[in-house]
C-alpha positions in Angstrom: -11.4 62.3 7.8 -9.9 60.4 4.4 -8.6 56.9 4.4 -5.3 56.5 2.9 -3.4 53.6 2.0 -0.2 53.2 3.8 2.8 52.6 1.8 3.8 48.9 2.0 7.7 47.8 2.6 9.3 46.4 0.0 11.4 43.2 0.2 14.6 42.5 -1.3 15.0 41.2 -5.0 15.5 38.0 -4.1 12.1 37.6 -2.3 8.2 38.4 -3.5 7.2 41.9 -3.0 4.2 41.1 -1.0 3.0 38.1 1.3 -0.1 38.0 -1.0 2.2 37.3 -3.9 4.0 34.7 -2.3 0.6 32.8 -1.3 -0.3 33.2 -5.1 2.9 31.4 -6.1 2.5 28.9 -3.4 -1.2 28.4 -4.5 -0.3 27.7 -8.2 2.5 25.6 -7.6 0.1 22.8 -6.7 -3.3 21.4 -6.7 -4.5 23.6 -4.2 -8.3 23.5 -4.7 -8.5 19.9 -4.9 -6.3 19.3 -1.7 -8.9 21.8 0.1 -11.7 19.5 -1.0 -10.1 16.5 0.0 -9.4 17.6 3.2 -13.1 18.9 3.8 -14.3 15.7 2.6 -11.8 13.9 4.8 -13.3 16.1 7.7 -17.0 15.6 7.0 -16.5 11.9 6.9 -14.4 12.0 10.3 -16.8 13.8 12.2 -20.0 12.1 11.3 -19.5 8.8 13.4 -18.5 11.2 16.2 -22.2 12.9 16.2 -24.8 12.1 18.6 -26.6 8.8 18.4 -29.9 10.6 16.7 -27.9 11.5 14.0 -25.6 8.7 13.2 -26.7 5.5 11.0 -24.3 3.3 12.2 -22.4 3.1 15.4 -19.7 1.1 17.3 -17.0 -0.6 15.9 -18.4 0.1 12.6 -17.7 3.8 13.0 -13.7 2.9 12.8 -13.8 2.8 9.2 -15.4 6.1 8.7 -12.8 7.7 11.1 -9.7 5.8 9.2 -11.1 6.5 5.7 -11.7 10.5 6.8 -8.0 10.7 8.3 -6.5 9.0 5.3 -8.4 11.4 2.8 -6.9 14.4 5.2 -3.5 12.8 4.5 -4.0 12.6 0.8 -5.1 16.1 0.7 -2.3 17.6 2.6 0.2 15.5 0.7 -0.5 16.9 -2.4 0.4 20.6 -0.9 3.5 19.0 0.4 4.4 17.0 -2.8 2.4 18.1 -5.9 4.2 15.4 -8.1 2.1 12.6 -6.4 -1.2 14.4 -7.5 -2.1 11.4 -10.0 -2.0 8.8 -7.3 -3.3 10.7 -4.2 -6.6 11.9 -7.0 -7.2 8.1 -7.8 -6.9 6.8 -4.3 -9.1 9.7 -3.2 -12.0 9.4 -5.6 -11.7 5.8 -4.4 -11.8 6.4 -0.9 -14.8 8.5 -1.4 -16.9 5.7 -3.0 -15.6 3.4 -0.4 -16.9 5.7 2.2 -20.7 5.9 0.4 -20.8 2.3 1.7 -18.7 2.0 5.0 -19.2 5.5 6.5 -23.0 6.6 7.0 -23.6 7.1 3.4 -20.0 8.7 2.9 -20.8 11.6 5.4 -24.4 11.8 4.1 -23.2 12.2 0.6 -21.4 15.6 1.4 -18.1 13.6 2.0 -18.4 11.7 -0.9 -19.1 14.3 -3.5 -16.5 16.5 -1.8 -14.1 13.5 -2.0 -14.7 12.8 -5.8 -14.4 16.3 -6.8 -11.4 16.7 -4.6 -9.9 13.6 -6.4 -10.7 15.0 -9.9 -9.5 18.2 -9.5 -6.1 16.6 -7.9 -5.7 14.4 -11.0 -6.3 16.8 -13.7 -4.1 19.6 -12.2 -1.0 20.7 -14.3 1.8 22.5 -13.4 2.4 25.9 -14.8 4.9 25.5 -17.9 8.5 26.9 -16.9 8.8 30.7 -18.2 11.0 31.0 -21.3 14.3 32.8 -20.6 14.3 35.6 -22.8 18.1 36.4 -22.2 19.2 33.0 -23.9 20.0 33.6 -27.4 17.6 31.9 -29.9 19.1 29.4 -32.4 19.4 30.5 -35.9 16.6 29.6 -38.4 16.0 30.2 -42.0 13.3 32.9 -41.3 15.8 34.8 -39.6 18.3 35.1 -42.5 21.1 33.6 -40.4 22.4 30.2 -42.5 21.6 27.2 -40.7 23.7 24.6 -42.7 27.2 25.3 -43.9 27.4 26.5 -47.5 27.6 23.7 -50.1 31.4 22.9 -51.4 32.2 24.3 -54.7 32.1 21.8 -57.5 35.4 20.2 -58.6 36.6 20.5 -62.2 
């Protein structure tokens, strides 16, 4: 039996042709990978204090900063997905929190959370939005190369 590909239903001209295309456009319009690395780093830093005592290096009240640092990092990762214009501030704060987690949170989630946090913060800070597409229907301004005069012709000399 041959497997054939079923035709996909097309959407209207207003929406994207496929859900995968919509996902791609959404992902490209924000610092997706930086946010994902930051969320994973925050989750790693949050989970370590909840581990059994044999795995944890610190316990008791000292575990509260770990959970708080992890939660703030998760919020920063989600924030750049929702509002990409705050990528610079969120990137710098993420790197600072990841460095603070190294001291305050079981070596920053056994270094995994710190490394992921620094990587995520750097990716968020370095991300730039795609440039706006040039509208081809808009007329171009006349230039000297196109043969269209850009300046009015000089006035004739007075006699």
